[in-house]
Coordinates of C-alpha atoms in Angstrom, one line a residue:
X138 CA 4.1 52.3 49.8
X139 CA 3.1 51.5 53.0
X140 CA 3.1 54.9 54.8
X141 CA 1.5 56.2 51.2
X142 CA -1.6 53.8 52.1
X143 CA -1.6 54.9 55.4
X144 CA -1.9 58.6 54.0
X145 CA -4.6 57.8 51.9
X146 CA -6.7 55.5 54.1
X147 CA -6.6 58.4 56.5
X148 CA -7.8 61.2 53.7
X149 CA -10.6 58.9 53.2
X150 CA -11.3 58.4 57.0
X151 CA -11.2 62.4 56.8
X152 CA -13.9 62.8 53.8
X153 CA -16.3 60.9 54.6
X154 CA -20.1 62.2 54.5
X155 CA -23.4 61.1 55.2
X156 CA -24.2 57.8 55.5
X157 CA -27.2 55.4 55.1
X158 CA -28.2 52.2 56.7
X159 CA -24.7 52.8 58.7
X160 CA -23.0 52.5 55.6
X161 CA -20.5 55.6 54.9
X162 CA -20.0 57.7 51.4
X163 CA -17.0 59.4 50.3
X164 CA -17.6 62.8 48.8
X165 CA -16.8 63.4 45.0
X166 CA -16.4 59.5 44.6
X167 CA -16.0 59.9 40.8
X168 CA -13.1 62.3 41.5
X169 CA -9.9 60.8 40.0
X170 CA -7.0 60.5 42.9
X171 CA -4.1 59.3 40.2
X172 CA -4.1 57.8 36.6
X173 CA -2.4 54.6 35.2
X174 CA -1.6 54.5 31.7
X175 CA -4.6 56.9 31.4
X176 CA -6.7 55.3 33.4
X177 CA -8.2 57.0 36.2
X178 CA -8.5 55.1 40.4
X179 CA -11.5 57.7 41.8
X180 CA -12.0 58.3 45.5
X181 CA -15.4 56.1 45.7
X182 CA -12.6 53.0 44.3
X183 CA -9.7 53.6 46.3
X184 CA -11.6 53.9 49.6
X185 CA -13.7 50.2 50.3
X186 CA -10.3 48.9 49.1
X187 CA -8.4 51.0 51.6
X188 CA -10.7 50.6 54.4
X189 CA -10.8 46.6 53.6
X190 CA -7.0 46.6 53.9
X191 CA -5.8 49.6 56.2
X192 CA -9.5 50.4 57.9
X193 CA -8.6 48.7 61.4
X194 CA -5.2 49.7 61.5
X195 CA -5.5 53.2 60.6
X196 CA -8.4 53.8 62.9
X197 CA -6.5 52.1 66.0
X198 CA -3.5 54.6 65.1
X199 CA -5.4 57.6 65.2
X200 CA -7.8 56.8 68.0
X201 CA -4.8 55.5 70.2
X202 CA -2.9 58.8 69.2
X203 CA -5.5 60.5 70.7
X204 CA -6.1 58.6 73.6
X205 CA -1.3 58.8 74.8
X206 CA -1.6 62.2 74.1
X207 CA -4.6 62.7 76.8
X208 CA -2.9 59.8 79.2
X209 CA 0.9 59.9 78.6
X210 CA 1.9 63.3 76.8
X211 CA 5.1 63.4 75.9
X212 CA 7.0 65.9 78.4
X213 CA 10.5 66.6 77.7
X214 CA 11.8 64.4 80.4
X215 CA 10.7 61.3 78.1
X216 CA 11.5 62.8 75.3
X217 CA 14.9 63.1 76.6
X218 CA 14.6 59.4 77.4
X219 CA 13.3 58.1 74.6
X220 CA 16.3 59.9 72.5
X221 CA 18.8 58.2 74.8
X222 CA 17.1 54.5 74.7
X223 CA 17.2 55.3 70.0
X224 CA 20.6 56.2 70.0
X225 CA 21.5 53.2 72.3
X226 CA 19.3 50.9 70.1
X227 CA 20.7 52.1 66.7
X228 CA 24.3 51.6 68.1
X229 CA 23.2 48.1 69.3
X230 CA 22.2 47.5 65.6
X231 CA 25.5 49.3 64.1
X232 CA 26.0 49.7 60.3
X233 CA 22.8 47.6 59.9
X234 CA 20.2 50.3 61.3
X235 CA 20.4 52.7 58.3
X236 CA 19.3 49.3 56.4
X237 CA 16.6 48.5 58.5
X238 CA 15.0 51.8 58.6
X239 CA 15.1 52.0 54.6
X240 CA 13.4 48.3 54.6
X241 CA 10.4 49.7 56.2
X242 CA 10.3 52.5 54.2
X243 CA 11.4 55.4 55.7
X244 CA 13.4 57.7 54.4
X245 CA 16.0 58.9 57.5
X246 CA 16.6 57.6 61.0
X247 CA 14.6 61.6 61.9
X248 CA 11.9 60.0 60.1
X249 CA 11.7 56.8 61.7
X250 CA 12.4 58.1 65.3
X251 CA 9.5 60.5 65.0
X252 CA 7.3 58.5 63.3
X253 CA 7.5 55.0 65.0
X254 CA 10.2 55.1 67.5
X255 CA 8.4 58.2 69.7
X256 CA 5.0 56.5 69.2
X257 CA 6.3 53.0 70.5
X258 CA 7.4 54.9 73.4
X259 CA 4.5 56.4 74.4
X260 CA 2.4 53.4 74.0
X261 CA 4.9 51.6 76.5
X262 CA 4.1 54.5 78.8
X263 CA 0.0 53.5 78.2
X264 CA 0.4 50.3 78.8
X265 CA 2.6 51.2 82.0
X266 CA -0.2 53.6 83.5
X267 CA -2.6 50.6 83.2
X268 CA -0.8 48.2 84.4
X269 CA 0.2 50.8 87.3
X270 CA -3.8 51.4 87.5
X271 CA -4.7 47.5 87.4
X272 CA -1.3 46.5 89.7
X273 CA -3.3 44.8 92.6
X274 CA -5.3 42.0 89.9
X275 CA -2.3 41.8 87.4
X276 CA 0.3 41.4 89.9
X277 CA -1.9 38.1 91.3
X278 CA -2.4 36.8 87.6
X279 CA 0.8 37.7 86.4
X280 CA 3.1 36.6 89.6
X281 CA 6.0 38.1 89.5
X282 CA 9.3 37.5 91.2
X283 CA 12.9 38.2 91.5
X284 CA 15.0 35.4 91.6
X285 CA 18.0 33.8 91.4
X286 CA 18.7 30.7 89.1
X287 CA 21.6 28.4 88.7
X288 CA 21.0 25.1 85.6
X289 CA 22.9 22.1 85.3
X290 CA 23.2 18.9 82.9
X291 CA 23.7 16.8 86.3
X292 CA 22.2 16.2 89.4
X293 CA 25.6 15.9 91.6
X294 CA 26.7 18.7 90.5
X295 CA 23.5 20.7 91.4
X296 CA 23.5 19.4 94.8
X297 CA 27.2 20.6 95.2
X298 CA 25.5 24.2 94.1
X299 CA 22.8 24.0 96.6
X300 CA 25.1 23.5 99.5
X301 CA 27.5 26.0 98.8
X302 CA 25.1 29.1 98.3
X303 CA 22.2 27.4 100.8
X304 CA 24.7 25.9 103.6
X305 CA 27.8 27.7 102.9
X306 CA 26.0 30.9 102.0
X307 CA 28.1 31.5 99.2
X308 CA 26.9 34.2 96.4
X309 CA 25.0 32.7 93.8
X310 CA 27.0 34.5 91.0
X311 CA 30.3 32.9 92.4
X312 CA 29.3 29.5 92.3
X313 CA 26.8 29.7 89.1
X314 CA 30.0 31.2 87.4
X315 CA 32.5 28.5 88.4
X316 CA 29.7 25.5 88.3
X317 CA 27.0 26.2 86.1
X318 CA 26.0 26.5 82.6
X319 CA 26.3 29.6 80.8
X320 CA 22.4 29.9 80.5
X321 CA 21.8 31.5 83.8
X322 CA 24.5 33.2 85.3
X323 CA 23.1 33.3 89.3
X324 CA 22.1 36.6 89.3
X325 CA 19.1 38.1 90.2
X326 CA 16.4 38.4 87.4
X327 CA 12.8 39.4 87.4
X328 CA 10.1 36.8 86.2
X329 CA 6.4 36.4 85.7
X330 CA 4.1 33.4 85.2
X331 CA 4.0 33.8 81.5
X332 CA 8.3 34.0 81.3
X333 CA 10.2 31.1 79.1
X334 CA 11.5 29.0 81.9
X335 CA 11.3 25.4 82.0
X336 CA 7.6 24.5 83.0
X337 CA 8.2 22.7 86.1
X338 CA 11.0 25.3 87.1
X339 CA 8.7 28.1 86.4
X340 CA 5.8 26.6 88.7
X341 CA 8.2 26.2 91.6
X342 CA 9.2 29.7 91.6
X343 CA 5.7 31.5 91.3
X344 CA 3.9 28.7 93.0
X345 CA 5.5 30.9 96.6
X346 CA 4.8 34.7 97.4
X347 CA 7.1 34.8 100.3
X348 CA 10.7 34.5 99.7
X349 CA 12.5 31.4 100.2
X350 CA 14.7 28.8 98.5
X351 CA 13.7 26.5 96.4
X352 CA 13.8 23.2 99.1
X353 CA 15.2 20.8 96.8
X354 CA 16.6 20.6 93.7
X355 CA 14.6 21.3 90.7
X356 CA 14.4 18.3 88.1
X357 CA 13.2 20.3 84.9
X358 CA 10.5 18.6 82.4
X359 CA 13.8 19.4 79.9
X360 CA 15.6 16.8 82.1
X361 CA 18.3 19.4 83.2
X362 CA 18.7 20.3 87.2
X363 CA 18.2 23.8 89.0
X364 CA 19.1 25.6 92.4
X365 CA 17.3 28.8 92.6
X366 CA 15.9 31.2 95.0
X367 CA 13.1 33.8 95.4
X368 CA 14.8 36.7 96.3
X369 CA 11.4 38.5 96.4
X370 CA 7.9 36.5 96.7
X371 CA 5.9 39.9 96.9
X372 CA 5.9 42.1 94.0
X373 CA 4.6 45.0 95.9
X374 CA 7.9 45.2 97.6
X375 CA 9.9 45.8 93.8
X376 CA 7.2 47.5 92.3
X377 CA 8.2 49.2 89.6
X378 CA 10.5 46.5 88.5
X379 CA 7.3 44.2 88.5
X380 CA 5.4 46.4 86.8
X381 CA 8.0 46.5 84.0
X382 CA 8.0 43.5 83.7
X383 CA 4.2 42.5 83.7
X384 CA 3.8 45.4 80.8
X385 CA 6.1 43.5 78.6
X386 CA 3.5 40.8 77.7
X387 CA 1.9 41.4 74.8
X388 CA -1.1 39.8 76.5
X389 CA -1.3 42.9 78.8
X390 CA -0.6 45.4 75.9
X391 CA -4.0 43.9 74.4
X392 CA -5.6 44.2 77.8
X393 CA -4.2 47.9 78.1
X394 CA -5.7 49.3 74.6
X395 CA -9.1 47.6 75.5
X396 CA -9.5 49.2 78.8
X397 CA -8.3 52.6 77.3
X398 CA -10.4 52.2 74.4
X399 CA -13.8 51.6 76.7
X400 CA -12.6 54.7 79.1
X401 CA -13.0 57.0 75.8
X402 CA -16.3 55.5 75.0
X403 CA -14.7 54.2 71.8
X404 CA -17.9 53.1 68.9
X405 CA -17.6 52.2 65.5
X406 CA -20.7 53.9 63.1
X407 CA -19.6 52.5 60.0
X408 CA -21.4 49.1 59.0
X409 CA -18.3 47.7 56.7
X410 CA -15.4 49.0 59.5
X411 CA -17.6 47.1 62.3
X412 CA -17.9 43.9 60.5
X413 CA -13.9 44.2 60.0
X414 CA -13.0 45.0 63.8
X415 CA -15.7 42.1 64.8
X416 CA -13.7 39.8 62.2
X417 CA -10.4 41.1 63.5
X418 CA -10.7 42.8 66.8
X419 CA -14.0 41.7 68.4
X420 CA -12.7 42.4 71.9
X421 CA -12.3 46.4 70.6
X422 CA -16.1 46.8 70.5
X423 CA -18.4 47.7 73.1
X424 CA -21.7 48.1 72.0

């Protein structure tokens, strides 16, 4: 039902005609689309509801369509890829994926890997080319790092931690595995100021762009105790890691179709569709 509303929505996007007061008209408007029980839904009834309900969406879809396929087409290379990253998705998901792709209405795993799966890629590649293009102000904002992180329930036990990997210069992963808890295993990890780490933690370890330890031990507002380590304070210096990890806030997702969106001079002419991207999207328009 959903991809038959999308359809629809799009036909009426298509047949449009001229317009007054900014207001659009749909050509043959008394034209029947389908019949209940004998009674006739016409184009010029289907298509305010259709626009009230799928207007934005659809609109977004095509436009952003338009815009990956200028800025990210797919090669084969990432085609390639993005076959490799569904097949290792839908064996993550098991015997369950063939349910989840009927739930949302589709009506093979084909289906859903061309219609959604392939798109979701490319928008990840968008939003990677901007924050690629924007990597000198996000990378500030954002302040990511790679680091290490060991948590305990205790103090004494963090402070035996800290000497053995700061003193002894023992590898985190050896002692987090034989000390720690289980939910940080020592290894290195990328994060970024927006990452769900314990507040205080979190401000320790982005409040540094050079690396370093962490000079004492962390005390977390969640009353458990940490030993960790920027590995890397600069993000320049793991670049495409930080990146990567920047473009996985939705935050920057939002920022990415924006800028996009006022590089191709996007406009809405349609009186009702503006009110409904002001309501919804206000951030979209540029005039």
């Amino acid at each position: 039902m959903k991809k038959l509303m999308k359809v629809l929505c799009v036909l009426g996007l298509v047949m449009l005609t001229g317009c007054s007061d900014a207001y659009t008209n749909v050509s043959d408007a008394s034209k029947p689309v389908f019949t209940v029980n004998g009674n006739a839904v016409t184009k010029g009834e289907i298509y305010p509801m259709l626009m009230y309900y799928s207007g934005v969406e659809t609109t977004l879809d095509m436009v952003l369509e338009h815009i990956m396929d200028q800025e990210v087409p797919m090669t084969e290379e990432e085609i390639a890829l993005a076959k490799s990253d569904f097949d290792e998705m839908k064996s993550a998901y098991g015997d369950s994926f063939s349910f989840i792709v009927s739930y949302y209405g589709y009506e093979s795993e084909e289906e859903f890997y061309e219609e959604v799966y392939l798109k979701q890629h490319q928008n990840v590649l968008l939003v990677s080319k901007y924050v690629d293009a924007k990597f000198d102000v996000l990378s500030v904002t954002h302040k990511p790092r790679k680091v290490e992180i060991m948590e305990f329930t205790d103090k004494e036990t963090a402070e035996k931690a800290y000497a053995r990997v700061f003193t002894d210069k023992e590898a985190f992963t050896t002692v987090a595995k034989e000390l720690a808890t289980t939910t940080f295993d020592g290894s290195e990890m990328i994060i970024t100021a927006s990452s769900s780490l314990d507040s205080t933690l979190l401000g320790y370890l982005t409040g540094t762009t050079v690396s370093k330890k962490i000079e004492e031990i962390v005390e977390g507002s969640n009353g458990k105790f940490y030993v960790a380590n920027v590995v890397e304070g600069d993000p320049a210096n793991f670049r495409e890691e930080a990146c990567d990890a920047i473009a996985a806030s939705d935050t920057v997702s939002d920022e990415a179709t924006r800028y996009f969106l006022q590089q191709y001079d996007f406009q809405v002419s349609d009186k009702s569709l503006h009110n409904l991207y002001k309501d919804n999207y206000a951030d979209y328009l540029f005039d």
